[in-house]
Amino acid sequence: MKKKFLTIVAFISFTTAFACDHCKQYEDSKDFKIKSAQVTHNKKYGTLEFEIIVEGKAGKTVPTPVGKLDMAPVLGYVFPTTLKPEDVGFSPTEGIVALALTSHPDFDDSPLWDENADGKFDNDGIVWHPHWVVLVQDKRVKGGLSVKEYKKADPITKPKTAPDMPMYMDSPGFPVVTQNNAIRVSVPAYRINNKVSFNYDAVACYLQVSAPEGGMSMDKPMLGVYNVYSVLSKNLSLPYKVK
């Protein structure tokens, strides 16, 4: 697992030198410079508390909308983990399970949840919210990673809370809180098969959607990582353990 991550991060280090124009406006933001992170098992409440601390204000900076789904920007605070896809409700598959806290004003991919509490369920993609994703190496994008895709005819299992998109992505609805320099999310232990011992890392990054008119493009992934702003471990070795 660690060897796989080191291979990916070497690829990222090479490709981010050619980062996309949209990515660059966030490169110097302290809101995406990670200082620390932790995952704590709260035995009293049966939860895993995920937290990232940044140099600036966590969650203050959100993407500038482009007004369409194609090329829509996504900003993320991401916890790559050593959890298995089946621990979070997917069929067994190759890839890295990550908990991504995201904001994207151009679309909403959590139709079961009303994150801004306005009575509408399709207008709050800009509000920071969580996704379980399976990440794979992808040379089509400059950040070197993408959310793993599948064909709609493939016999795979996804959580009931997953959006209707042919990707290994779930919208579990866990509460995300931003407070000063911290962004946090609370995950019930039973929602990850009661796995309370695993390794993780913390990453801040820019992702982008590819959804051209007439169908998805094979030139770009549906949701790819285009720039990595900071990696807590520096080498994506997942050295941190649940406390």
PDB file of C-alpha atoms in Angstrom:
ATOM      1  CA  MET A   1       0.000   0.000   0.000  1.00  0.00           C
ATOM      2  CA  LYS A   2       2.721   2.492   0.953  1.00  0.00           C
ATOM      3  CA  LYS A   3       4.740   1.612  -2.148  1.00  0.00           C
ATOM      4  CA  LYS A   4       1.678   2.357  -4.274  1.00  0.00           C
ATOM      5  CA  PHE A   5       1.312   5.783  -2.649  1.00  0.00           C
ATOM      6  CA  LEU A   6       4.991   6.626  -3.134  1.00  0.00           C
ATOM      7  CA  THR A   7       4.700   5.785  -6.825  1.00  0.00           C
ATOM      8  CA  ILE A   8       1.677   8.051  -7.120  1.00  0.00           C
ATOM      9  CA  VAL A   9       3.265  10.950  -5.246  1.00  0.00           C
ATOM     10  CA  ALA A  10       6.365  10.777  -7.458  1.00  0.00           C
ATOM     11  CA  PHE A  11       4.083  11.112 -10.460  1.00  0.00           C
ATOM     12  CA  ILE A  12       2.254  14.029  -8.813  1.00  0.00           C
ATOM     13  CA  SER A  13       5.518  15.839  -8.079  1.00  0.00           C
ATOM     14  CA  PHE A  14       6.405  15.716 -11.767  1.00  0.00           C
ATOM     15  CA  THR A  15       3.021  16.687 -13.169  1.00  0.00           C
ATOM     16  CA  THR A  16       2.055  19.540 -10.859  1.00  0.00           C
ATOM     17  CA  ALA A  17       4.780  21.648 -12.431  1.00  0.00           C
ATOM     18  CA  PHE A  18       2.309  21.957 -15.316  1.00  0.00           C
ATOM     19  CA  ALA A  19      -0.714  22.797 -13.161  1.00  0.00           C
ATOM     20  CA  CYS A  20      -3.882  24.127 -14.765  1.00  0.00           C
ATOM     21  CA  ASP A  21      -4.694  27.837 -14.817  1.00  0.00           C
ATOM     22  CA  HIS A  22      -7.766  27.452 -12.588  1.00  0.00           C
ATOM     23  CA  CYS A  23      -5.651  25.683  -9.962  1.00  0.00           C
ATOM     24  CA  LYS A  24      -3.109  28.469  -9.649  1.00  0.00           C
ATOM     25  CA  GLN A  25      -5.411  30.996  -7.984  1.00  0.00           C
ATOM     26  CA  TYR A  26      -5.458  28.839  -4.833  1.00  0.00           C
ATOM     27  CA  GLU A  27      -1.789  27.771  -4.761  1.00  0.00           C
ATOM     28  CA  ASP A  28      -0.616  30.454  -2.339  1.00  0.00           C
ATOM     29  CA  SER A  29      -3.642  30.366  -0.065  1.00  0.00           C
ATOM     30  CA  LYS A  30      -2.811  29.505   3.526  1.00  0.00           C
ATOM     31  CA  ASP A  31      -6.299  28.017   3.701  1.00  0.00           C
ATOM     32  CA  PHE A  32      -4.836  24.966   1.923  1.00  0.00           C
ATOM     33  CA  LYS A  33      -1.489  24.739   3.714  1.00  0.00           C
ATOM     34  CA  ILE A  34      -1.934  21.858   6.151  1.00  0.00           C
ATOM     35  CA  LYS A  35      -0.204  22.150   9.539  1.00  0.00           C
ATOM     36  CA  SER A  36      -1.543  19.033  11.229  1.00  0.00           C
ATOM     37  CA  ALA A  37      -4.272  16.418  11.157  1.00  0.00           C
ATOM     38  CA  GLN A  38      -5.662  13.748  13.392  1.00  0.00           C
ATOM     39  CA  VAL A  39      -8.266  11.006  13.475  1.00  0.00           C
ATOM     40  CA  THR A  40      -9.536  10.179  16.942  1.00  0.00           C
ATOM     41  CA  HIS A  41     -11.695   7.244  18.002  1.00  0.00           C
ATOM     42  CA  ASN A  42     -14.340   8.637  20.330  1.00  0.00           C
ATOM     43  CA  LYS A  43     -15.310   5.516  22.261  1.00  0.00           C
ATOM     44  CA  LYS A  44     -18.009   7.317  24.246  1.00  0.00           C
ATOM     45  CA  TYR A  45     -20.032   8.136  21.131  1.00  0.00           C
ATOM     46  CA  GLY A  46     -18.776   5.403  18.795  1.00  0.00           C
ATOM     47  CA  THR A  47     -17.400   7.823  16.214  1.00  0.00           C
ATOM     48  CA  LEU A  48     -14.200   8.643  14.362  1.00  0.00           C
ATOM     49  CA  GLU A  49     -13.393  12.355  14.510  1.00  0.00           C
ATOM     50  CA  PHE A  50     -11.386  13.524  11.472  1.00  0.00           C
ATOM     51  CA  GLU A  51      -9.659  16.916  11.710  1.00  0.00           C
ATOM     52  CA  ILE A  52      -7.330  18.997   9.527  1.00  0.00           C
ATOM     53  CA  ILE A  53      -5.622  22.163  10.796  1.00  0.00           C
ATOM     54  CA  VAL A  54      -4.366  24.708   8.247  1.00  0.00           C
ATOM     55  CA  GLU A  55      -2.249  27.853   8.409  1.00  0.00           C
ATOM     56  CA  GLY A  56      -5.161  30.051   7.320  1.00  0.00           C
ATOM     57  CA  LYS A  57      -8.930  29.693   7.697  1.00  0.00           C
ATOM     58  CA  ALA A  58     -10.180  26.201   6.944  1.00  0.00           C
ATOM     59  CA  GLY A  59     -13.067  26.224   4.495  1.00  0.00           C
ATOM     60  CA  LYS A  60     -13.041  29.995   4.019  1.00  0.00           C
ATOM     61  CA  THR A  61     -11.886  29.731   0.405  1.00  0.00           C
ATOM     62  CA  VAL A  62     -14.365  28.070  -1.948  1.00  0.00           C
ATOM     63  CA  PRO A  63     -14.126  27.604  -5.727  1.00  0.00           C
ATOM     64  CA  THR A  64     -15.047  30.353  -8.154  1.00  0.00           C
ATOM     65  CA  PRO A  65     -18.000  28.988 -10.176  1.00  0.00           C
ATOM     66  CA  VAL A  66     -17.731  28.570 -13.940  1.00  0.00           C
ATOM     67  CA  GLY A  67     -21.489  28.265 -14.512  1.00  0.00           C
ATOM     68  CA  LYS A  68     -21.540  24.745 -15.951  1.00  0.00           C
ATOM     69  CA  LEU A  69     -20.761  21.159 -15.013  1.00  0.00           C
ATOM     70  CA  ASP A  70     -17.962  20.670 -17.546  1.00  0.00           C
ATOM     71  CA  MET A  71     -14.706  21.978 -16.063  1.00  0.00           C
ATOM     72  CA  ALA A  72     -16.475  22.703 -12.770  1.00  0.00           C
ATOM     73  CA  PRO A  73     -13.897  23.281  -9.999  1.00  0.00           C
ATOM     74  CA  VAL A  74     -13.805  21.316  -6.754  1.00  0.00           C
ATOM     75  CA  LEU A  75     -11.655  22.122  -3.724  1.00  0.00           C
ATOM     76  CA  GLY A  76     -10.932  19.394  -1.224  1.00  0.00           C
ATOM     77  CA  TYR A  77      -9.405  18.515   2.114  1.00  0.00           C
ATOM     78  CA  VAL A  78      -8.734  14.799   1.764  1.00  0.00           C
ATOM     79  CA  PHE A  79      -7.822  11.945   4.115  1.00  0.00           C
ATOM     80  CA  PRO A  80      -6.294   9.050   2.123  1.00  0.00           C
ATOM     81  CA  THR A  81      -6.587   5.921   4.271  1.00  0.00           C
ATOM     82  CA  THR A  82      -5.725   2.242   4.409  1.00  0.00           C
ATOM     83  CA  LEU A  83      -9.397   1.319   4.695  1.00  0.00           C
ATOM     84  CA  LYS A  84     -10.755  -1.114   2.112  1.00  0.00           C
ATOM     85  CA  PRO A  85     -13.499  -0.134  -0.363  1.00  0.00           C
ATOM     86  CA  GLU A  86     -15.835  -2.701   1.195  1.00  0.00           C
ATOM     87  CA  ASP A  87     -15.383  -1.001   4.598  1.00  0.00           C
ATOM     88  CA  VAL A  88     -17.281   2.012   3.245  1.00  0.00           C
ATOM     89  CA  GLY A  89     -19.897   0.134   1.225  1.00  0.00           C
ATOM     90  CA  PHE A  90     -18.298  -0.479  -2.177  1.00  0.00           C
ATOM     91  CA  SER A  91     -17.535  -3.727  -3.940  1.00  0.00           C
ATOM     92  CA  PRO A  92     -13.924  -4.872  -3.510  1.00  0.00           C
ATOM     93  CA  THR A  93     -11.742  -3.029  -6.010  1.00  0.00           C
ATOM     94  CA  GLU A  94      -8.206  -1.722  -6.423  1.00  0.00           C
ATOM     95  CA  GLY A  95      -7.507   1.831  -5.323  1.00  0.00           C
ATOM     96  CA  ILE A  96      -7.089   4.101  -2.332  1.00  0.00           C
ATOM     97  CA  VAL A  97     -10.091   4.804  -0.112  1.00  0.00           C
ATOM     98  CA  ALA A  98     -10.188   8.463   0.890  1.00  0.00           C
ATOM     99  CA  LEU A  99     -12.560  10.677   2.837  1.00  0.00           C
ATOM    100  CA  ALA A 100     -12.807  13.936   0.883  1.00  0.00           C
ATOM    101  CA  LEU A 101     -14.346  17.112   2.308  1.00  0.00           C
ATOM    102  CA  THR A 102     -15.324  19.157  -0.732  1.00  0.00           C
ATOM    103  CA  SER A 103     -16.892  22.375  -1.987  1.00  0.00           C
ATOM    104  CA  HIS A 104     -18.130  22.937  -5.564  1.00  0.00           C
ATOM    105  CA  PRO A 105     -20.653  25.693  -6.373  1.00  0.00           C
ATOM    106  CA  ASP A 106     -21.552  24.546  -9.905  1.00  0.00           C
ATOM    107  CA  PHE A 107     -23.342  21.314  -9.011  1.00  0.00           C
ATOM    108  CA  ASP A 108     -24.817  19.293  -6.167  1.00  0.00           C
ATOM    109  CA  ASP A 109     -23.899  15.625  -5.739  1.00  0.00           C
ATOM    110  CA  SER A 110     -25.540  14.918  -2.384  1.00  0.00           C
ATOM    111  CA  PRO A 111     -29.262  14.838  -3.296  1.00  0.00           C
ATOM    112  CA  LEU A 112     -30.280  13.131  -0.053  1.00  0.00           C
ATOM    113  CA  TRP A 113     -28.943  15.953   2.102  1.00  0.00           C
ATOM    114  CA  ASP A 114     -29.947  19.601   2.537  1.00  0.00           C
ATOM    115  CA  GLU A 115     -26.662  21.001   3.828  1.00  0.00           C
ATOM    116  CA  ASN A 116     -27.771  24.644   3.872  1.00  0.00           C
ATOM    117  CA  ALA A 117     -31.175  23.812   5.414  1.00  0.00           C
ATOM    118  CA  ASP A 118     -33.222  25.867   2.939  1.00  0.00           C
ATOM    119  CA  GLY A 119     -35.661  23.096   2.075  1.00  0.00           C
ATOM    120  CA  LYS A 120     -33.991  22.399  -1.278  1.00  0.00           C
ATOM    121  CA  PHE A 121     -31.764  19.402  -1.856  1.00  0.00           C
ATOM    122  CA  ASP A 122     -30.033  20.325  -5.109  1.00  0.00           C
ATOM    123  CA  ASN A 123     -28.461  23.739  -4.532  1.00  0.00           C
ATOM    124  CA  ASP A 124     -25.832  23.423  -1.821  1.00  0.00           C
ATOM    125  CA  GLY A 125     -22.729  21.958  -3.437  1.00  0.00           C
ATOM    126  CA  ILE A 126     -20.754  24.976  -2.233  1.00  0.00           C
ATOM    127  CA  VAL A 127     -21.314  23.949   1.398  1.00  0.00           C
ATOM    128  CA  TRP A 128     -18.433  21.787   2.619  1.00  0.00           C
ATOM    129  CA  HIS A 129     -19.586  18.167   2.647  1.00  0.00           C
ATOM    130  CA  PRO A 130     -18.015  14.677   2.698  1.00  0.00           C
ATOM    131  CA  HIS A 131     -17.486  11.980   0.094  1.00  0.00           C
ATOM    132  CA  TRP A 132     -15.972   8.546   0.280  1.00  0.00           C
ATOM    133  CA  VAL A 133     -14.011   8.015  -2.920  1.00  0.00           C
ATOM    134  CA  VAL A 134     -11.686   5.409  -4.376  1.00  0.00           C
ATOM    135  CA  LEU A 135      -8.658   7.089  -5.957  1.00  0.00           C
ATOM    136  CA  VAL A 136      -6.463   5.631  -8.680  1.00  0.00           C
ATOM    137  CA  GLN A 137      -3.405   6.852 -10.542  1.00  0.00           C
ATOM    138  CA  ASP A 138      -4.402   8.669 -13.721  1.00  0.00           C
ATOM    139  CA  LYS A 139      -1.915  10.110 -16.214  1.00  0.00           C
ATOM    140  CA  ARG A 140      -4.657  12.003 -18.049  1.00  0.00           C
ATOM    141  CA  VAL A 141      -4.640  14.747 -15.413  1.00  0.00           C
ATOM    142  CA  LYS A 142      -1.863  16.893 -14.064  1.00  0.00           C
ATOM    143  CA  GLY A 143      -2.446  15.987 -10.432  1.00  0.00           C
ATOM    144  CA  GLY A 144      -1.918  12.317 -11.231  1.00  0.00           C
ATOM    145  CA  LEU A 145      -5.082  10.938  -9.589  1.00  0.00           C
ATOM    146  CA  SER A 146      -8.769  10.532 -10.325  1.00  0.00           C
ATOM    147  CA  VAL A 147     -11.865   9.051  -8.764  1.00  0.00           C
ATOM    148  CA  LYS A 148     -12.178   5.516 -10.086  1.00  0.00           C
ATOM    149  CA  GLU A 149     -14.875   5.051 -12.724  1.00  0.00           C
ATOM    150  CA  TYR A 150     -16.873   2.048 -13.872  1.00  0.00           C
ATOM    151  CA  LYS A 151     -19.241   1.189 -16.686  1.00  0.00           C
ATOM    152  CA  LYS A 152     -22.921   1.335 -15.785  1.00  0.00           C
ATOM    153  CA  ALA A 153     -23.297  -2.287 -16.869  1.00  0.00           C
ATOM    154  CA  ASP A 154     -20.626  -3.428 -14.406  1.00  0.00           C
ATOM    155  CA  PRO A 155     -22.042  -5.480 -11.498  1.00  0.00           C
ATOM    156  CA  ILE A 156     -20.730  -3.353  -8.640  1.00  0.00           C
ATOM    157  CA  THR A 157     -22.102  -2.502  -5.222  1.00  0.00           C
ATOM    158  CA  LYS A 158     -22.345   1.070  -3.950  1.00  0.00           C
ATOM    159  CA  PRO A 159     -23.770   2.543  -0.756  1.00  0.00           C
ATOM    160  CA  LYS A 160     -27.433   3.577  -0.868  1.00  0.00           C
ATOM    161  CA  THR A 161     -26.300   7.167  -0.287  1.00  0.00           C
ATOM    162  CA  ALA A 162     -24.108   7.259  -3.418  1.00  0.00           C
ATOM    163  CA  PRO A 163     -25.111   9.702  -6.185  1.00  0.00           C
ATOM    164  CA  ASP A 164     -26.120   8.347  -9.591  1.00  0.00           C
ATOM    165  CA  MET A 165     -22.708   8.772 -11.187  1.00  0.00           C
ATOM    166  CA  PRO A 166     -20.531   5.956 -12.620  1.00  0.00           C
ATOM    167  CA  MET A 167     -17.745   6.533 -10.102  1.00  0.00           C
ATOM    168  CA  TYR A 168     -16.678   4.990  -6.826  1.00  0.00           C
ATOM    169  CA  MET A 169     -18.027   7.938  -4.855  1.00  0.00           C
ATOM    170  CA  ASP A 170     -20.461   8.105  -1.959  1.00  0.00           C
ATOM    171  CA  SER A 171     -22.235  11.070  -0.354  1.00  0.00           C
ATOM    172  CA  PRO A 172     -22.629   9.788   3.217  1.00  0.00           C
ATOM    173  CA  GLY A 173     -24.004  12.979   4.772  1.00  0.00           C
ATOM    174  CA  PHE A 174     -21.656  13.141   7.765  1.00  0.00           C
ATOM    175  CA  PRO A 175     -21.620  16.565   9.471  1.00  0.00           C
ATOM    176  CA  VAL A 176     -18.709  18.809   8.440  1.00  0.00           C
ATOM    177  CA  VAL A 177     -17.761  21.751  10.644  1.00  0.00           C
ATOM    178  CA  THR A 178     -15.305  24.563   9.919  1.00  0.00           C
ATOM    179  CA  GLN A 179     -13.979  26.569  12.843  1.00  0.00           C
ATOM    180  CA  ASN A 180     -11.121  29.050  12.493  1.00  0.00           C
ATOM    181  CA  ASN A 181      -8.173  27.016  11.170  1.00  0.00           C
ATOM    182  CA  ALA A 182      -9.870  23.620  11.545  1.00  0.00           C
ATOM    183  CA  ILE A 183     -12.191  21.536   9.397  1.00  0.00           C
ATOM    184  CA  ARG A 184     -13.738  18.475  11.031  1.00  0.00           C
ATOM    185  CA  VAL A 185     -16.085  15.626  10.223  1.00  0.00           C
ATOM    186  CA  SER A 186     -17.605  13.015  12.517  1.00  0.00           C
ATOM    187  CA  VAL A 187     -18.020   9.474  11.152  1.00  0.00           C
ATOM    188  CA  PRO A 188     -20.002   6.797  13.022  1.00  0.00           C
ATOM    189  CA  ALA A 189     -17.767   3.759  13.489  1.00  0.00           C
ATOM    190  CA  TYR A 190     -20.450   1.385  12.218  1.00  0.00           C
ATOM    191  CA  ARG A 191     -20.391   3.220   8.865  1.00  0.00           C
ATOM    192  CA  ILE A 192     -16.840   1.933   8.298  1.00  0.00           C
ATOM    193  CA  ASN A 193     -17.420  -1.648   9.485  1.00  0.00           C
ATOM    194  CA  ASN A 194     -16.268  -0.601  12.963  1.00  0.00           C
ATOM    195  CA  LYS A 195     -12.698  -0.327  11.679  1.00  0.00           C
ATOM    196  CA  VAL A 196     -11.086   1.962  14.237  1.00  0.00           C
ATOM    197  CA  SER A 197      -7.447   1.136  13.536  1.00  0.00           C
ATOM    198  CA  PHE A 198      -6.013   2.322  10.221  1.00  0.00           C
ATOM    199  CA  ASN A 199      -3.415   4.650   8.757  1.00  0.00           C
ATOM    200  CA  TYR A 200      -4.073   7.930   7.000  1.00  0.00           C
ATOM    201  CA  ASP A 201      -2.569  11.116   5.602  1.00  0.00           C
ATOM    202  CA  ALA A 202      -3.952  14.586   4.880  1.00  0.00           C
ATOM    203  CA  VAL A 203      -3.989  16.383   1.527  1.00  0.00           C
ATOM    204  CA  ALA A 204      -5.378  19.667   0.192  1.00  0.00           C
ATOM    205  CA  CYS A 205      -6.060  19.690  -3.534  1.00  0.00           C
ATOM    206  CA  TYR A 206      -7.952  20.991  -6.560  1.00  0.00           C
ATOM    207  CA  LEU A 207     -10.152  18.676  -8.611  1.00  0.00           C
ATOM    208  CA  GLN A 208     -12.108  19.296 -11.783  1.00  0.00           C
ATOM    209  CA  VAL A 209     -15.070  17.703 -13.547  1.00  0.00           C
ATOM    210  CA  SER A 210     -15.018  16.589 -17.175  1.00  0.00           C
ATOM    211  CA  ALA A 211     -18.543  16.475 -18.600  1.00  0.00           C
ATOM    212  CA  PRO A 212     -18.522  17.774 -22.187  1.00  0.00           C
ATOM    213  CA  GLU A 213     -21.750  18.048 -24.130  1.00  0.00           C
ATOM    214  CA  GLY A 214     -22.710  14.817 -25.819  1.00  0.00           C
ATOM    215  CA  GLY A 215     -21.236  12.548 -23.158  1.00  0.00           C
ATOM    216  CA  MET A 216     -18.184  11.914 -21.045  1.00  0.00           C
ATOM    217  CA  SER A 217     -14.758  12.388 -22.583  1.00  0.00           C
ATOM    218  CA  MET A 218     -12.156   9.642 -22.612  1.00  0.00           C
ATOM    219  CA  ASP A 219      -9.457  12.319 -22.722  1.00  0.00           C
ATOM    220  CA  LYS A 220     -10.089  13.335 -19.117  1.00  0.00           C
ATOM    221  CA  PRO A 221     -11.506  11.533 -16.086  1.00  0.00           C
ATOM    222  CA  MET A 222     -14.965  12.402 -14.855  1.00  0.00           C
ATOM    223  CA  LEU A 223     -13.402  13.801 -11.675  1.00  0.00           C
ATOM    224  CA  GLY A 224      -9.643  14.249 -11.627  1.00  0.00           C
ATOM    225  CA  VAL A 225      -7.060  15.814  -9.327  1.00  0.00           C
ATOM    226  CA  TYR A 226      -5.317  18.676 -11.116  1.00  0.00           C
ATOM    227  CA  ASN A 227      -3.182  20.137  -8.347  1.00  0.00           C
ATOM    228  CA  VAL A 228      -2.001  19.137  -4.883  1.00  0.00           C
ATOM    229  CA  TYR A 229      -1.446  22.122  -2.579  1.00  0.00           C
ATOM    230  CA  SER A 230      -0.081  20.342   0.476  1.00  0.00           C
ATOM    231  CA  VAL A 231       0.546  16.854   1.843  1.00  0.00           C
ATOM    232  CA  LEU A 232       0.978  16.561   5.598  1.00  0.00           C
ATOM    233  CA  SER A 233       3.543  13.738   5.475  1.00  0.00           C
ATOM    234  CA  LYS A 234       5.329  15.360   2.488  1.00  0.00           C
ATOM    235  CA  ASN A 235       5.618  11.946   0.803  1.00  0.00           C
ATOM    236  CA  LEU A 236       2.074  10.546   1.067  1.00  0.00           C
ATOM    237  CA  SER A 237       3.315   7.586   3.086  1.00  0.00           C
ATOM    238  CA  LEU A 238       0.225   7.408   5.337  1.00  0.00           C
ATOM    239  CA  PRO A 239       2.287   7.403   8.536  1.00  0.00           C
ATOM    240  CA  TYR A 240      -0.466   8.565  10.886  1.00  0.00           C
ATOM    241  CA  LYS A 241      -2.605   6.231  12.981  1.00  0.00           C
ATOM    242  CA  VAL A 242      -5.997   6.613  14.607  1.00  0.00           C
ATOM    243  CA  LYS A 243      -5.659   7.685  18.231  1.00  0.00           C
TER     244      LYS A 243
END
